[in-house]
Tab-separated table of C-alpha atoms in Angstrom:
chain	number	residue	atom	x	y	z
O	1	UNK	CA	0.365	-29.580	27.774
O	2	UNK	CA	3.987	-29.849	27.185
O	3	UNK	CA	5.725	-26.780	25.459
O	4	UNK	CA	7.015	-29.258	22.790
O	5	UNK	CA	3.606	-30.702	22.043
O	6	UNK	CA	1.449	-29.355	19.123
O	7	UNK	CA	-2.174	-30.729	18.981
O	8	UNK	CA	-4.659	-30.008	16.383
O	9	UNK	CA	-7.737	-31.638	14.649
O	10	UNK	CA	-7.794	-32.673	11.109
O	11	UNK	CA	-9.528	-29.871	9.271
O	12	UNK	CA	-12.026	-30.458	6.467
O	13	UNK	CA	-9.489	-29.313	3.881
O	14	UNK	CA	-7.261	-32.279	4.830
O	15	UNK	CA	-9.839	-34.945	5.078
O	16	UNK	CA	-8.555	-38.189	3.395
O	17	UNK	CA	-4.924	-36.898	3.285
O	18	UNK	CA	-1.918	-39.144	4.409
O	19	UNK	CA	-0.731	-38.531	7.937
O	20	UNK	CA	2.785	-37.560	6.827
O	21	UNK	CA	1.359	-34.727	4.681
O	22	UNK	CA	-0.846	-33.655	7.538
O	23	UNK	CA	1.978	-33.574	9.918
O	24	UNK	CA	4.189	-31.675	7.442
O	25	UNK	CA	1.502	-28.893	7.072
O	26	UNK	CA	0.771	-28.892	10.797
O	27	UNK	CA	4.347	-28.407	11.685
O	28	UNK	CA	5.454	-26.371	8.777
O	29	UNK	CA	8.056	-28.893	7.855
O	30	UNK	CA	9.178	-31.088	4.936
O	31	UNK	CA	7.628	-34.414	4.313
O	32	UNK	CA	10.882	-36.168	5.143
O	33	UNK	CA	11.106	-34.523	8.621
O	34	UNK	CA	7.515	-35.398	9.249
O	35	UNK	CA	8.183	-39.083	8.347
O	36	UNK	CA	11.258	-38.912	10.685
O	37	UNK	CA	9.115	-37.681	13.551
O	38	UNK	CA	6.416	-40.387	12.919
O	39	UNK	CA	9.226	-42.984	12.815
O	40	UNK	CA	10.624	-41.685	16.145
O	41	UNK	CA	7.272	-42.079	17.830
O	42	UNK	CA	6.621	-38.489	18.128
O	43	UNK	CA	3.105	-38.446	16.452
O	44	UNK	CA	-0.045	-39.565	18.219
O	45	UNK	CA	-3.418	-39.993	16.347
O	46	UNK	CA	-6.414	-39.920	18.629
O	47	UNK	CA	-4.018	-40.721	21.606
O	48	UNK	CA	-2.345	-43.824	20.008
O	49	UNK	CA	1.455	-43.836	18.626
O	50	UNK	CA	1.232	-43.568	14.930
O	51	UNK	CA	3.142	-46.400	13.268
O	52	UNK	CA	3.001	-45.274	9.644
O	53	UNK	CA	2.888	-41.976	7.789
O	54	UNK	CA	0.941	-43.537	5.002
O	55	UNK	CA	-2.369	-43.920	6.824
O	56	UNK	CA	-5.172	-41.604	5.652
O	57	UNK	CA	-7.040	-39.568	8.283
O	58	UNK	CA	-10.523	-38.152	8.430
O	59	UNK	CA	-11.723	-34.732	9.410
O	60	UNK	CA	-12.023	-34.451	13.301
O	61	UNK	CA	-9.220	-36.867	14.201
O	62	UNK	CA	-6.785	-35.536	16.793
O	63	UNK	CA	-3.017	-35.337	16.006
O	64	UNK	CA	-0.427	-34.607	18.544
O	65	UNK	CA	3.109	-33.898	17.366
O	66	UNK	CA	6.045	-33.765	19.831
O	67	UNK	CA	8.051	-31.077	18.158
O	68	UNK	CA	11.242	-32.321	19.852
O	69	UNK	CA	11.353	-35.299	17.579
O	70	UNK	CA	11.570	-33.036	14.425
O	71	UNK	CA	15.057	-32.911	13.102
O	72	UNK	CA	16.337	-29.476	13.945
O	73	UNK	CA	17.090	-26.923	11.314
O	74	UNK	CA	20.638	-25.637	11.430
O	75	UNK	CA	20.519	-22.051	12.807
O	76	UNK	CA	20.940	-19.468	9.897
O	77	UNK	CA	24.504	-18.294	9.372
O	78	UNK	CA	25.447	-14.820	8.430
O	79	UNK	CA	25.665	-14.252	4.669
O	80	UNK	CA	26.853	-10.946	3.229
O	81	UNK	CA	25.997	-12.058	-0.218
O	82	UNK	CA	22.292	-11.647	0.465
O	83	UNK	CA	21.042	-8.392	-1.074
O	84	UNK	CA	18.271	-6.281	0.326
O	85	UNK	CA	17.416	-2.615	0.850
O	86	UNK	CA	17.096	-0.863	4.256
O	87	UNK	CA	14.877	2.341	4.554
O	88	UNK	CA	15.380	2.808	8.317
O	89	UNK	CA	17.489	1.384	11.159
O	90	UNK	CA	17.877	2.397	14.818
O	91	UNK	CA	18.518	0.510	18.164
O	92	UNK	CA	15.082	-1.055	18.126
O	93	UNK	CA	14.014	-1.912	14.541
O	94	UNK	CA	15.159	-2.371	10.971
O	95	UNK	CA	12.834	-1.457	8.186
O	96	UNK	CA	13.608	-3.674	5.133
O	97	UNK	CA	12.842	-3.099	1.620
O	98	UNK	CA	12.616	-6.710	0.442
O	99	UNK	CA	13.419	-7.399	-3.259
O	100	UNK	CA	11.157	-10.155	-5.139
O	101	UNK	CA	12.432	-13.648	-4.887
O	102	UNK	CA	14.158	-13.452	-1.492
O	103	UNK	CA	12.804	-15.868	1.015
O	104	UNK	CA	12.289	-14.221	4.414
O	105	UNK	CA	13.582	-17.019	6.614
O	106	UNK	CA	14.893	-20.586	6.532
O	107	UNK	CA	12.404	-23.280	6.164
O	108	UNK	CA	11.597	-26.623	4.365
O	109	UNK	CA	13.555	-26.422	1.102
O	110	UNK	CA	15.119	-23.006	2.025
O	111	UNK	CA	17.962	-23.463	4.411
O	112	UNK	CA	20.431	-20.741	3.118
O	113	UNK	CA	20.237	-17.539	1.188
O	114	UNK	CA	17.350	-16.109	3.013
O	115	UNK	CA	16.726	-12.458	4.447
O	116	UNK	CA	17.442	-13.777	7.805
O	117	UNK	CA	20.810	-14.856	6.637
O	118	UNK	CA	21.657	-11.457	5.179
O	119	UNK	CA	20.192	-9.649	8.443
O	120	UNK	CA	22.613	-11.593	10.555
O	121	UNK	CA	25.642	-10.425	8.454
O	122	UNK	CA	24.659	-6.765	8.705
O	123	UNK	CA	23.076	-6.729	12.085
O	124	UNK	CA	24.717	-9.505	14.284
O	125	UNK	CA	22.908	-8.334	17.347
O	126	UNK	CA	19.627	-9.727	16.191
O	127	UNK	CA	20.915	-13.290	16.891
O	128	UNK	CA	18.890	-14.833	19.636
O	129	UNK	CA	15.883	-12.243	19.297
O	130	UNK	CA	12.723	-14.260	19.016
O	131	UNK	CA	12.766	-17.580	17.194
O	132	UNK	CA	16.445	-18.532	16.649
O	133	UNK	CA	15.689	-19.982	13.243
O	134	UNK	CA	14.124	-16.680	12.304
O	135	UNK	CA	15.937	-14.042	14.247
O	136	UNK	CA	14.114	-10.674	14.602
O	137	UNK	CA	11.413	-11.683	12.110
O	138	UNK	CA	7.891	-10.779	13.417
O	139	UNK	CA	5.974	-10.946	10.115
O	140	UNK	CA	6.552	-12.168	6.513
O	141	UNK	CA	6.199	-11.368	2.850
O	142	UNK	CA	5.586	-14.138	0.261
O	143	UNK	CA	8.933	-14.741	-1.587
O	144	UNK	CA	7.406	-13.450	-4.700
O	145	UNK	CA	6.293	-10.199	-3.147
O	146	UNK	CA	8.461	-6.970	-2.658
O	147	UNK	CA	8.327	-4.179	-0.204
O	148	UNK	CA	8.485	-3.298	3.337
O	149	UNK	CA	9.069	-5.475	6.253
O	150	UNK	CA	10.134	-4.519	9.866
O	151	UNK	CA	12.543	-6.508	11.886
O	152	UNK	CA	13.106	-6.457	15.662
O	153	UNK	CA	16.551	-5.852	17.145
O	154	UNK	CA	15.500	-6.623	20.817
O	155	UNK	CA	13.286	-8.982	22.502
O	156	UNK	CA	11.146	-6.024	23.795
O	157	UNK	CA	10.768	-4.835	20.318
O	158	UNK	CA	9.690	-8.151	18.979
O	159	UNK	CA	7.021	-8.642	21.578
O	160	UNK	CA	5.785	-4.923	21.101
O	161	UNK	CA	5.492	-5.536	17.242
O	162	UNK	CA	3.972	-8.869	17.463
O	163	UNK	CA	1.159	-7.413	19.752
O	164	UNK	CA	0.589	-4.650	17.006
O	165	UNK	CA	0.184	-7.237	14.184
O	166	UNK	CA	-2.162	-9.266	16.495
O	167	UNK	CA	-4.458	-6.251	17.358
O	168	UNK	CA	-4.079	-4.805	13.935
O	169	UNK	CA	-2.601	-1.362	14.953
O	170	UNK	CA	0.110	-2.194	12.606
O	171	UNK	CA	-1.138	-1.075	9.109
O	172	UNK	CA	0.025	-2.106	5.724
O	173	UNK	CA	-0.671	-0.886	2.267
O	174	UNK	CA	-0.062	-2.806	-0.858
O	175	UNK	CA	0.037	-1.863	-4.501
O	176	UNK	CA	-1.277	-4.506	-7.070
O	177	UNK	CA	-2.462	-5.021	-10.600
O	178	UNK	CA	-5.400	-7.329	-11.110
O	179	UNK	CA	-7.420	-8.787	-13.984
O	180	UNK	CA	-10.549	-6.760	-14.993
O	181	UNK	CA	-12.129	-3.755	-13.334
O	182	UNK	CA	-13.955	-4.220	-10.016
O	183	UNK	CA	-17.665	-3.217	-10.170
O	184	UNK	CA	-17.100	-1.059	-6.947
O	185	UNK	CA	-14.193	1.325	-7.094
O	186	UNK	CA	-13.678	0.875	-3.264
O	187	UNK	CA	-14.705	-2.289	-1.326
O	188	UNK	CA	-13.885	-4.506	1.705
O	189	UNK	CA	-13.551	-8.141	1.249
O	190	UNK	CA	-14.632	-9.888	4.472
O	191	UNK	CA	-14.113	-13.558	3.948
O	192	UNK	CA	-12.519	-16.236	6.210
O	193	UNK	CA	-9.313	-18.006	4.944
O	194	UNK	CA	-8.273	-21.660	5.437
O	195	UNK	CA	-6.704	-24.494	3.532
O	196	UNK	CA	-7.899	-25.399	0.130
O	197	UNK	CA	-9.966	-28.489	0.287
O	198	UNK	CA	-8.691	-29.738	-3.004
O	199	UNK	CA	-5.046	-28.526	-2.466
O	200	UNK	CA	-3.847	-28.204	1.127
O	201	UNK	CA	-0.695	-26.426	-0.035
O	202	UNK	CA	-2.907	-23.572	-1.166
O	203	UNK	CA	-5.221	-21.114	0.862
O	204	UNK	CA	-8.942	-20.537	-0.072
O	205	UNK	CA	-12.071	-18.818	1.299
O	206	UNK	CA	-13.654	-21.396	3.631
O	207	UNK	CA	-16.661	-21.310	5.787
O	208	UNK	CA	-14.880	-21.953	8.939
O	209	UNK	CA	-11.628	-20.317	8.263
O	210	UNK	CA	-9.781	-17.524	10.060
O	211	UNK	CA	-11.183	-14.091	10.055
O	212	UNK	CA	-9.769	-12.047	7.308
O	213	UNK	CA	-10.459	-8.677	5.781
O	214	UNK	CA	-8.933	-6.719	2.870
O	215	UNK	CA	-9.765	-3.130	2.103
O	216	UNK	CA	-9.245	-2.246	-1.614
O	217	UNK	CA	-9.472	0.995	-3.697
O	218	UNK	CA	-9.159	1.150	-7.553
O	219	UNK	CA	-6.503	3.792	-8.382
O	220	UNK	CA	-6.119	3.273	-12.036
O	221	UNK	CA	-7.386	1.001	-14.964
O	222	UNK	CA	-6.069	0.126	-18.375
O	223	UNK	CA	-7.229	-1.473	-21.673
O	224	UNK	CA	-3.800	-2.525	-22.915
O	225	UNK	CA	-2.165	-4.920	-22.852
O	226	UNK	CA	-5.341	-6.413	-21.449
O	227	UNK	CA	-8.240	-4.905	-19.225
O	228	UNK	CA	-6.524	-4.643	-15.940
O	229	UNK	CA	-6.702	-2.401	-12.738
O	230	UNK	CA	-4.326	-0.917	-10.222
O	231	UNK	CA	-5.460	-1.402	-6.751
O	232	UNK	CA	-4.407	-0.281	-3.348
O	233	UNK	CA	-4.895	-2.768	-0.762
O	234	UNK	CA	-4.947	-2.149	3.103
O	235	UNK	CA	-4.761	-5.362	5.187
O	236	UNK	CA	-6.929	-5.378	8.440
O	237	UNK	CA	-5.699	-8.976	8.950
O	238	UNK	CA	-2.527	-10.662	7.837
O	239	UNK	CA	-3.365	-14.155	6.848
O	240	UNK	CA	-1.142	-16.264	4.576
O	241	UNK	CA	-1.722	-15.247	0.903
O	242	UNK	CA	-4.605	-13.056	1.981
O	243	UNK	CA	-4.464	-10.356	-0.687
O	244	UNK	CA	-4.031	-12.980	-3.570
O	245	UNK	CA	-6.888	-15.241	-2.289
O	246	UNK	CA	-9.267	-12.425	-1.489
O	247	UNK	CA	-8.836	-10.702	-4.926
O	248	UNK	CA	-9.079	-14.188	-6.730
O	249	UNK	CA	-12.334	-14.720	-4.880
O	250	UNK	CA	-14.025	-11.781	-6.314
O	251	UNK	CA	-12.712	-12.809	-9.765
O	252	UNK	CA	-10.022	-10.222	-10.047
O	253	UNK	CA	-6.714	-12.252	-9.396
O	254	UNK	CA	-3.344	-10.577	-9.435
O	255	UNK	CA	-1.747	-10.535	-12.766
O	256	UNK	CA	1.274	-12.890	-12.856
O	257	UNK	CA	0.089	-14.985	-10.074
O	258	UNK	CA	0.982	-18.604	-10.798
O	259	UNK	CA	-0.973	-20.022	-7.978
O	260	UNK	CA	-4.114	-18.081	-7.789
O	261	UNK	CA	-4.237	-16.413	-11.189
O	262	UNK	CA	-6.995	-18.785	-12.383
O	263	UNK	CA	-4.867	-19.836	-15.498
O	264	UNK	CA	-4.754	-16.461	-16.961
O	265	UNK	CA	-1.871	-15.201	-18.929
O	266	UNK	CA	1.039	-13.681	-16.890
O	267	UNK	CA	1.606	-10.950	-19.562
O	268	UNK	CA	5.289	-11.323	-19.276
O	269	UNK	CA	5.245	-10.871	-15.376
O	270	UNK	CA	7.745	-13.053	-13.628
O	271	UNK	CA	5.800	-13.001	-10.319
O	272	UNK	CA	2.637	-11.730	-8.775
O	273	UNK	CA	2.161	-7.993	-9.165
O	274	UNK	CA	2.115	-7.227	-5.443
O	275	UNK	CA	4.294	-4.616	-3.588
O	276	UNK	CA	4.185	-3.636	0.109
O	277	UNK	CA	4.298	0.061	-0.304
O	278	UNK	CA	3.523	1.545	3.192
O	279	UNK	CA	4.050	0.258	6.692
O	280	UNK	CA	3.088	2.014	9.880
O	281	UNK	CA	3.380	1.109	13.520
O	282	UNK	CA	4.025	2.441	17.028
O	283	UNK	CA	7.738	2.529	17.608
O	284	UNK	CA	8.911	0.093	20.315
O	285	UNK	CA	11.296	2.814	21.649
O	286	UNK	CA	9.179	5.927	22.064
O	287	UNK	CA	5.690	4.537	21.149
O	288	UNK	CA	5.248	7.301	18.559
O	289	UNK	CA	3.521	6.452	15.248
O	290	UNK	CA	6.006	6.088	12.421
O	291	UNK	CA	5.354	5.430	8.775
O	292	UNK	CA	7.536	4.255	5.902
O	293	UNK	CA	7.106	4.230	2.253
O	294	UNK	CA	8.711	2.091	-0.485
O	295	UNK	CA	8.265	3.156	-4.202
O	296	UNK	CA	7.033	0.483	-6.659
O	297	UNK	CA	9.876	-2.088	-7.215
O	298	UNK	CA	11.913	-1.727	-10.223
O	299	UNK	CA	10.819	-4.836	-11.989
O	300	UNK	CA	7.020	-3.823	-11.702
O	301	UNK	CA	7.612	-0.359	-12.528
O	302	UNK	CA	9.581	-1.354	-15.699
O	303	UNK	CA	6.761	-3.751	-16.734
O	304	UNK	CA	4.167	-1.067	-15.996
O	305	UNK	CA	5.820	1.597	-17.935
O	306	UNK	CA	6.282	-0.703	-21.055
O	307	UNK	CA	2.815	-2.233	-20.915
O	308	UNK	CA	0.720	0.670	-20.491
O	309	UNK	CA	2.778	3.430	-22.025
């Protein structure tokens, strides 16, 4: 198969959806870019060229997307105005302390003002490392999350780190605040994740999803301003929205989560209470184990101090 081809079957979560929406999700592109690719003859459905993005598909149909027909994003430009913290830097890696609200790299609807733009301004040597649209980026945090993220400065470092995320030797610990108090003070949520059948823009626990495991431990609980608990979560896998979906699946969603919060009050929080507090990996330079820490971000700490004082 050509390197520019991306082929997949329509999953159950997208059964009955329009082709242009499926292509947008499949290619991680905007609907308008998906429509452009379809109009350019770059999308096949069950081997035939798709003539319209309005047709609705059924589970199991095969879509082939020629990524060369997708309008190309402009490569990110250096932007010194993007603010973020750095807890460590050397010739191989940069460990960033990402503030909440900062998108990690350009994508549909976010072409400028991302962490990638800011990184290029401070570390121009990462240009060309890995994917040119997301130079040096080997993993992500949701825009609403804060905390630690490692960036590669060389192709060797990028490959070395990606392998560790794939085999789970890179470990991450998150601090969170959830509704209620889990029955078990320590537990493992082992539940596969995939697209939500009712809303393909969201993730959900699904029978035939990707393997996902989250280890949680209760580290505190409060009765004011509501019955909530602080959890320490460790990822054994790194699926999209994993912690948020897993905790919601056991009826303890993150406080402040506008997507998976089950319509509960946000208690004044402007984003999900989730912070990447610890990151550990084998260093690409000397292969020694290194561990980095980030204190709870100022907005979450201020909210916690005020709410449970």
